[in-house]
Amino acid sequence: MHIPNLVEARKRTNNKVLIKTDDYKLNDNQKNLGKNKKYFIKTYGCQMNEHDSENISAILSDMGYAKTDILEEADLIILNTCAIRENAHNKVFGLLGRIKHLSYTKNIMVGFGGCMAQEEVIVDEIMKKYKWIDFVFGTHNIVNLPNIIEKAYTNKKQEIEVFSCEGDVIENIPVKRDSKYKAWVNIMYGCDKFCTYCIVPYTRGKQRSRLPKYIIKEVEDLIKNGYQEVTLLGQNVNAYGKDLDIDYNMANLLEDVAKTKINRVRFVTSHPWDFDDNMIDIISKYDNIMPYIHLPLQSGSNKILKLMGRRYTKEKYLNLFDKLKEKIPNVSITTDIIVGFPNETEEDFKDTLDVVDKCKYDGAFTFIFSPRIGTPASKMQDDVSLDIKENRLQKLNELVNKYSKENNDKYLNKIVPVLLEDYSSKKKDYLKGYTDTMKLVNVKADSKYLGKIVNVKITSVKTWSMDGEIVN
Ligand code: SAH
Ligand code: SF4
Ligand code: F3S
């Protein structure tokens, strides 16, 4: 049994990160454990977690399990959880209630993984109150799932395997991708920024970049398999390479990925701190690097930014923002903003609104500050009432939506490239996809266009999406 430990998780040593190419193995028993059984997986949180679930799915598939999207049909239920805010927790515990009911009527195995599994308090609660959960696995333990599941079957007691150490880079984990046309590609794991509000550096460990040769090989294989788009994934992709022994950074990687000639290259998330001019030059030089950047602001107040440990000022952020707009034609920029951070005054909040007014973002994810146990911000005296926080969030959202709609309005009657990736969930006879600038478009189109990048004329515009039709 390995239970998580926050103090361990906070540690950063100079130990060399190991790159492992043969860690993932299955024995004969494990290859058959899932025969005639079905698994259901529910994923919460960010793209990183989505991609982890694609790895988990592939492992379960190797073990003989078939996938189901119906909870009640499953023999094995996996929850891949997120710890970023309190409401993420609540959703998970809600589903656990439903699963417990199900377990009265049917023999199921339940696995609990992801970022919440890295939290001491959560695992403590699971050990005390959720004894019926069969196994718990951390974000560093996915590669070992076959052993964990095998033990859970044979030992018939709760298996807990959560490492709080820094983790290695495993290069041979299989993947079962949700899309046939666009793919997530991890370029790094973990985060060393330790923004004071954030749990990620604890749940994901120290920053570990993958070697460029493995990333390029993955992209080349995707091209061979007909993929149109890759999104390079990391909590802070601009810091890519800083932990490697070689002289190679995000600008180099972006250029090498662009040179594979894959049709579309995207990347998330960019920390403003590490965004250098070289990167901007490369983005503007290659047509297949998409003109879309997610650039989290968090707050427009220098006092709050400092308390958050973000290491840039409002002025520096705006400077970078203007440079991006100037150098990358047609770029769209979205952001993340937190309101109600401890000690945020009305004045501080106005600074945030001021940045939003200046940047007129294409979109923004907005959040009320949520104290995470173990982070420095959770110990800060919080004198802002929930009422005020909710009020600020609402005001911010109104402003964000206004600019989002204004930006979208500019697309009316324009012709834009869209990668049609799936059937529209809202409209019959429509496919959906994203523009180069990451705008969601519902397009009246035959299914033969699935997986194709087509020119679309925008015929109507809403705050969150647009409609259009294919033009030749
Ligand atoms: N690595 C990304 C962010 C990942 S978390 C980056 O640095 O930009 C996604 C967003 O969740 C963050 O940008 C932040 O706005 C929000 N967030 C993170 N921790 C939070 C907390 N404790 N309370 C409220 N929002 C939080
Ligand atoms: Fe969290 Fe900051 Fe790292 Fe983003 S950069 S994951 S907000 S610590
Ligand atoms: Fe959530 Fe973990 Fe991602 S906390 S946002 S799933 S890195």
mmCIF file of C-alpha atoms in Angstrom, residues 1-226:
data_model
loop_
_atom_site.group_PDB
_atom_site.id
_atom_site.type_symbol
_atom_site.label_atom_id
_atom_site.label_comp_id
_atom_site.label_asym_id
_atom_site.label_seq_id
_atom_site.Cartn_x
_atom_site.Cartn_y
_atom_site.Cartn_z
ATOM 1 C CA MET A 1 0.000 0.000 0.000
ATOM 2 C CA HIS A 2 1.280 3.461 -0.934
ATOM 3 C CA ILE A 3 -0.756 6.399 0.338
ATOM 4 C CA PRO A 4 -0.202 10.004 -0.813
ATOM 5 C CA ASN A 5 1.851 12.446 1.215
ATOM 6 C CA LEU A 6 1.682 16.213 0.651
ATOM 7 C CA VAL A 7 5.072 16.973 2.123
ATOM 8 C CA GLU A 8 6.694 14.448 -0.213
ATOM 9 C CA ALA A 9 4.702 15.810 -3.144
ATOM 10 C CA ARG A 10 5.997 19.319 -2.538
ATOM 11 C CA LYS A 11 9.649 18.246 -2.619
ATOM 12 C CA ARG A 12 11.750 18.934 -5.674
ATOM 13 C CA THR A 13 15.159 17.260 -5.855
ATOM 14 C CA ASN A 14 17.803 17.208 -8.522
ATOM 15 C CA ASN A 15 17.365 13.483 -9.015
ATOM 16 C CA LYS A 16 17.629 12.612 -12.650
ATOM 17 C CA VAL A 17 14.309 11.824 -14.271
ATOM 18 C CA LEU A 18 14.350 8.347 -15.767
ATOM 19 C CA ILE A 19 13.022 7.773 -19.246
ATOM 20 C CA LYS A 20 11.540 4.301 -19.279
ATOM 21 C CA THR A 21 10.739 2.482 -22.475
ATOM 22 C CA ASP A 22 9.838 -0.951 -21.134
ATOM 23 C CA ASP A 23 7.924 -0.287 -17.922
ATOM 24 C CA TYR A 24 4.540 -1.293 -19.234
ATOM 25 C CA LYS A 25 4.129 -5.078 -19.304
ATOM 26 C CA LEU A 26 1.283 -7.539 -18.914
ATOM 27 C CA ASN A 27 1.470 -11.143 -17.741
ATOM 28 C CA ASP A 28 -0.798 -13.818 -19.226
ATOM 29 C CA ASN A 29 -3.277 -13.679 -16.382
ATOM 30 C CA GLN A 30 -3.602 -9.899 -16.740
ATOM 31 C CA LYS A 31 -4.210 -10.200 -20.472
ATOM 32 C CA ASN A 32 -7.344 -12.221 -19.751
ATOM 33 C CA LEU A 33 -8.678 -10.569 -16.603
ATOM 34 C CA GLY A 34 -11.160 -8.448 -18.533
ATOM 35 C CA LYS A 35 -12.469 -11.163 -20.842
ATOM 36 C CA ASN A 36 -16.251 -10.878 -21.312
ATOM 37 C CA LYS A 37 -16.247 -7.833 -19.038
ATOM 38 C CA LYS A 38 -16.970 -4.186 -19.762
ATOM 39 C CA TYR A 39 -15.428 -1.025 -18.370
ATOM 40 C CA PHE A 40 -16.899 2.439 -17.940
ATOM 41 C CA ILE A 41 -14.630 5.430 -17.416
ATOM 42 C CA LYS A 42 -15.656 8.895 -16.252
ATOM 43 C CA THR A 43 -13.120 11.681 -16.699
ATOM 44 C CA TYR A 44 -13.073 15.029 -14.890
ATOM 45 C CA GLY A 45 -10.667 17.944 -15.275
ATOM 46 C CA CYS A 46 -8.237 19.125 -17.902
ATOM 47 C CA GLN A 47 -6.924 17.824 -21.223
ATOM 48 C CA MET A 48 -4.118 16.087 -19.361
ATOM 49 C CA ASN A 49 -6.684 13.946 -17.581
ATOM 50 C CA GLU A 50 -8.594 13.328 -20.818
ATOM 51 C CA HIS A 51 -5.394 12.036 -22.310
ATOM 52 C CA ASP A 52 -4.601 9.913 -19.224
ATOM 53 C CA SER A 53 -8.017 8.328 -19.699
ATOM 54 C CA GLU A 54 -7.023 7.443 -23.266
ATOM 55 C CA ASN A 55 -4.020 5.629 -21.770
ATOM 56 C CA ILE A 56 -6.157 3.918 -19.138
ATOM 57 C CA SER A 57 -8.618 2.809 -21.836
ATOM 58 C CA ALA A 58 -5.818 1.269 -23.880
ATOM 59 C CA ILE A 59 -4.491 -0.612 -20.851
ATOM 60 C CA LEU A 60 -7.959 -1.971 -20.032
ATOM 61 C CA SER A 61 -8.357 -2.946 -23.652
ATOM 62 C CA ASP A 62 -5.040 -4.852 -23.487
ATOM 63 C CA MET A 63 -6.477 -6.653 -20.452
ATOM 64 C CA GLY A 64 -9.445 -7.839 -22.503
ATOM 65 C CA TYR A 65 -12.094 -5.369 -21.291
ATOM 66 C CA ALA A 66 -14.558 -3.863 -23.770
ATOM 67 C CA LYS A 67 -15.689 -0.278 -23.398
ATOM 68 C CA THR A 68 -19.228 0.792 -22.525
ATOM 69 C CA ASP A 69 -20.717 4.265 -22.234
ATOM 70 C CA ILE A 70 -23.502 2.984 -19.996
ATOM 71 C CA LEU A 71 -22.644 2.962 -16.297
ATOM 72 C CA GLU A 72 -25.155 0.218 -15.458
ATOM 73 C CA GLU A 73 -23.566 -2.159 -17.986
ATOM 74 C CA ALA A 74 -20.078 -1.960 -16.535
ATOM 75 C CA ASP A 75 -18.184 -4.639 -14.610
ATOM 76 C CA LEU A 76 -15.326 -2.232 -13.944
ATOM 77 C CA ILE A 77 -15.914 1.475 -13.238
ATOM 78 C CA ILE A 78 -13.009 3.918 -13.277
ATOM 79 C CA LEU A 79 -13.208 7.493 -12.040
ATOM 80 C CA ASN A 80 -10.407 9.704 -13.319
ATOM 81 C CA THR A 81 -10.774 12.671 -11.007
ATOM 82 C CA CYS A 82 -9.740 16.336 -10.802
ATOM 83 C CA ALA A 83 -8.757 18.272 -7.689
ATOM 84 C CA ILE A 84 -8.495 21.791 -9.030
ATOM 85 C CA ARG A 85 -11.543 23.246 -7.249
ATOM 86 C CA GLU A 86 -14.007 22.177 -4.578
ATOM 87 C CA ASN A 87 -16.870 21.680 -7.043
ATOM 88 C CA ALA A 88 -14.769 19.141 -8.951
ATOM 89 C CA HIS A 89 -14.706 17.115 -5.703
ATOM 90 C CA ASN A 90 -18.434 17.405 -5.217
ATOM 91 C CA LYS A 91 -19.237 16.025 -8.650
ATOM 92 C CA VAL A 92 -17.070 12.971 -8.007
ATOM 93 C CA PHE A 93 -18.696 12.216 -4.661
ATOM 94 C CA GLY A 94 -22.086 12.613 -6.342
ATOM 95 C CA LEU A 95 -21.257 9.883 -8.851
ATOM 96 C CA LEU A 96 -19.814 7.673 -6.107
ATOM 97 C CA GLY A 97 -23.274 7.733 -4.502
ATOM 98 C CA ARG A 98 -24.832 6.362 -7.687
ATOM 99 C CA ILE A 99 -22.150 3.703 -8.029
ATOM 100 C CA LYS A 100 -22.647 2.542 -4.458
ATOM 101 C CA HIS A 101 -26.330 1.948 -5.212
ATOM 102 C CA LEU A 102 -25.385 -0.010 -8.287
ATOM 103 C CA SER A 103 -23.032 -2.171 -6.248
ATOM 104 C CA TYR A 104 -26.000 -3.479 -4.213
ATOM 105 C CA THR A 105 -27.506 -5.035 -7.321
ATOM 106 C CA LYS A 106 -24.446 -6.212 -9.177
ATOM 107 C CA ASN A 107 -20.898 -7.368 -8.685
ATOM 108 C CA ILE A 108 -18.712 -4.490 -9.850
ATOM 109 C CA MET A 109 -15.130 -3.426 -9.376
ATOM 110 C CA VAL A 110 -14.514 0.287 -8.778
ATOM 111 C CA GLY A 111 -11.235 2.151 -9.312
ATOM 112 C CA PHE A 112 -10.513 5.694 -8.171
ATOM 113 C CA GLY A 113 -7.694 7.560 -9.951
ATOM 114 C CA GLY A 114 -6.482 10.979 -11.062
ATOM 115 C CA CYS A 115 -5.600 14.110 -9.145
ATOM 116 C CA MET A 116 -7.953 13.588 -6.185
ATOM 117 C CA ALA A 117 -6.221 10.262 -5.571
ATOM 118 C CA GLN A 118 -3.036 12.258 -4.971
ATOM 119 C CA GLU A 119 -4.653 14.115 -2.058
ATOM 120 C CA GLU A 120 -4.018 12.874 1.468
ATOM 121 C CA VAL A 121 -7.403 14.002 2.807
ATOM 122 C CA ILE A 122 -9.304 12.284 0.032
ATOM 123 C CA VAL A 123 -7.524 8.949 0.329
ATOM 124 C CA ASP A 124 -8.020 9.132 4.076
ATOM 125 C CA GLU A 125 -11.751 9.582 3.521
ATOM 126 C CA ILE A 126 -11.844 6.714 1.014
ATOM 127 C CA MET A 127 -10.108 4.401 3.489
ATOM 128 C CA LYS A 128 -12.559 5.318 6.245
ATOM 129 C CA LYS A 129 -15.879 5.872 4.487
ATOM 130 C CA TYR A 130 -15.618 4.302 1.052
ATOM 131 C CA LYS A 131 -14.250 0.887 1.892
ATOM 132 C CA TRP A 132 -16.194 -0.585 -1.029
ATOM 133 C CA ILE A 133 -13.958 1.201 -3.551
ATOM 134 C CA ASP A 134 -11.704 -1.625 -4.744
ATOM 135 C CA PHE A 135 -8.591 0.272 -5.748
ATOM 136 C CA VAL A 136 -7.063 3.753 -5.733
ATOM 137 C CA PHE A 137 -4.303 4.728 -8.168
ATOM 138 C CA GLY A 138 -2.343 7.970 -8.484
ATOM 139 C CA THR A 139 -1.342 9.963 -11.553
ATOM 140 C CA HIS A 140 2.138 8.382 -11.457
ATOM 141 C CA ASN A 141 0.730 4.859 -11.135
ATOM 142 C CA ILE A 142 -1.278 4.456 -14.335
ATOM 143 C CA VAL A 143 1.425 2.293 -15.922
ATOM 144 C CA ASN A 144 0.993 -0.210 -13.092
ATOM 145 C CA LEU A 145 -2.797 -0.593 -13.453
ATOM 146 C CA PRO A 146 -2.617 -4.230 -14.640
ATOM 147 C CA ASN A 147 -0.875 -5.206 -11.381
ATOM 148 C CA ILE A 148 -3.145 -3.054 -9.245
ATOM 149 C CA ILE A 149 -6.294 -4.531 -10.792
ATOM 150 C CA GLU A 150 -4.933 -8.070 -10.584
ATOM 151 C CA LYS A 151 -4.186 -7.590 -6.878
ATOM 152 C CA ALA A 152 -7.632 -6.103 -6.281
ATOM 153 C CA TYR A 153 -9.196 -9.280 -7.753
ATOM 154 C CA THR A 154 -7.019 -11.714 -5.818
ATOM 155 C CA ASN A 155 -6.512 -9.965 -2.468
ATOM 156 C CA LYS A 156 -10.128 -8.811 -2.086
ATOM 157 C CA LYS A 157 -9.096 -5.832 0.016
ATOM 158 C CA GLN A 158 -8.815 -2.168 -0.899
ATOM 159 C CA GLU A 159 -5.642 -1.648 -2.964
ATOM 160 C CA ILE A 160 -4.045 1.786 -2.705
ATOM 161 C CA GLU A 161 -1.129 2.719 -4.890
ATOM 162 C CA VAL A 162 -0.348 6.416 -4.978
ATOM 163 C CA PHE A 163 3.239 7.595 -5.332
ATOM 164 C CA SER A 164 4.023 11.102 -4.193
ATOM 165 C CA CYS A 165 7.541 10.944 -5.592
ATOM 166 C CA GLU A 166 8.491 12.909 -8.642
ATOM 167 C CA GLY A 167 7.650 10.299 -11.232
ATOM 168 C CA ASP A 168 9.468 9.198 -14.346
ATOM 169 C CA VAL A 169 8.683 9.579 -18.009
ATOM 170 C CA ILE A 170 7.169 6.372 -19.339
ATOM 171 C CA GLU A 171 7.458 6.064 -23.101
ATOM 172 C CA ASN A 172 5.638 2.824 -23.786
ATOM 173 C CA ILE A 173 2.166 3.349 -22.338
ATOM 174 C CA PRO A 174 -0.437 2.424 -24.951
ATOM 175 C CA VAL A 175 -3.134 4.854 -26.002
ATOM 176 C CA LYS A 176 -6.683 4.429 -27.296
ATOM 177 C CA ARG A 177 -7.613 7.822 -28.700
ATOM 178 C CA ASP A 178 -11.156 9.170 -28.563
ATOM 179 C CA SER A 179 -10.810 10.941 -31.915
ATOM 180 C CA LYS A 180 -9.596 9.646 -35.271
ATOM 181 C CA TYR A 181 -8.696 13.125 -36.467
ATOM 182 C CA LYS A 182 -7.170 15.091 -33.619
ATOM 183 C CA ALA A 183 -4.825 13.888 -30.923
ATOM 184 C CA TRP A 184 -3.415 15.000 -27.614
ATOM 185 C CA VAL A 185 0.350 14.636 -27.394
ATOM 186 C CA ASN A 186 2.005 15.044 -24.000
ATOM 187 C CA ILE A 187 5.211 16.997 -24.270
ATOM 188 C CA MET A 188 5.820 17.322 -20.547
ATOM 189 C CA TYR A 189 4.436 16.215 -17.220
ATOM 190 C CA GLY A 190 4.109 18.007 -13.894
ATOM 191 C CA CYS A 191 4.651 21.645 -12.990
ATOM 192 C CA ASP A 192 7.247 23.539 -10.974
ATOM 193 C CA LYS A 193 5.571 26.940 -10.932
ATOM 194 C CA PHE A 194 3.793 26.518 -7.587
ATOM 195 C CA CYS A 195 1.269 29.306 -8.094
ATOM 196 C CA THR A 196 0.065 29.749 -4.515
ATOM 197 C CA TYR A 197 -3.549 28.700 -5.154
ATOM 198 C CA CYS A 198 -2.804 25.649 -7.278
ATOM 199 C CA ILE A 199 -2.797 21.951 -6.404
ATOM 200 C CA VAL A 200 -1.328 20.731 -9.708
ATOM 201 C CA PRO A 201 2.384 20.782 -8.705
ATOM 202 C CA TYR A 202 1.405 18.430 -5.846
ATOM 203 C CA THR A 203 -0.843 16.096 -7.827
ATOM 204 C CA ARG A 204 1.331 15.899 -10.944
ATOM 205 C CA GLY A 205 4.845 16.198 -9.539
ATOM 206 C CA LYS A 206 7.943 17.847 -10.841
ATOM 207 C CA GLN A 207 8.259 19.146 -14.387
ATOM 208 C CA ARG A 208 9.500 16.385 -16.698
ATOM 209 C CA SER A 209 9.852 17.070 -20.420
ATOM 210 C CA ARG A 210 9.708 14.243 -22.926
ATOM 211 C CA LEU A 211 12.643 13.972 -25.288
ATOM 212 C CA PRO A 212 11.931 15.598 -28.669
ATOM 213 C CA LYS A 213 12.621 12.387 -30.619
ATOM 214 C CA TYR A 214 9.732 10.584 -28.920
ATOM 215 C CA ILE A 215 7.356 13.501 -29.478
ATOM 216 C CA ILE A 216 8.235 13.845 -33.162
ATOM 217 C CA LYS A 217 7.930 10.082 -33.672
ATOM 218 C CA GLU A 218 4.463 10.167 -32.091
ATOM 219 C CA VAL A 219 3.375 13.010 -34.391
ATOM 220 C CA GLU A 220 4.776 11.226 -37.468
ATOM 221 C CA ASP A 221 2.871 8.068 -36.553
ATOM 222 C CA LEU A 222 -0.298 10.115 -36.129
ATOM 223 C CA ILE A 223 0.131 11.593 -39.606
ATOM 224 C CA LYS A 224 0.536 8.073 -41.030
ATOM 225 C CA ASN A 225 -2.731 7.151 -39.353
ATOM 226 C CA GLY A 226 -4.591 10.048 -40.941
#
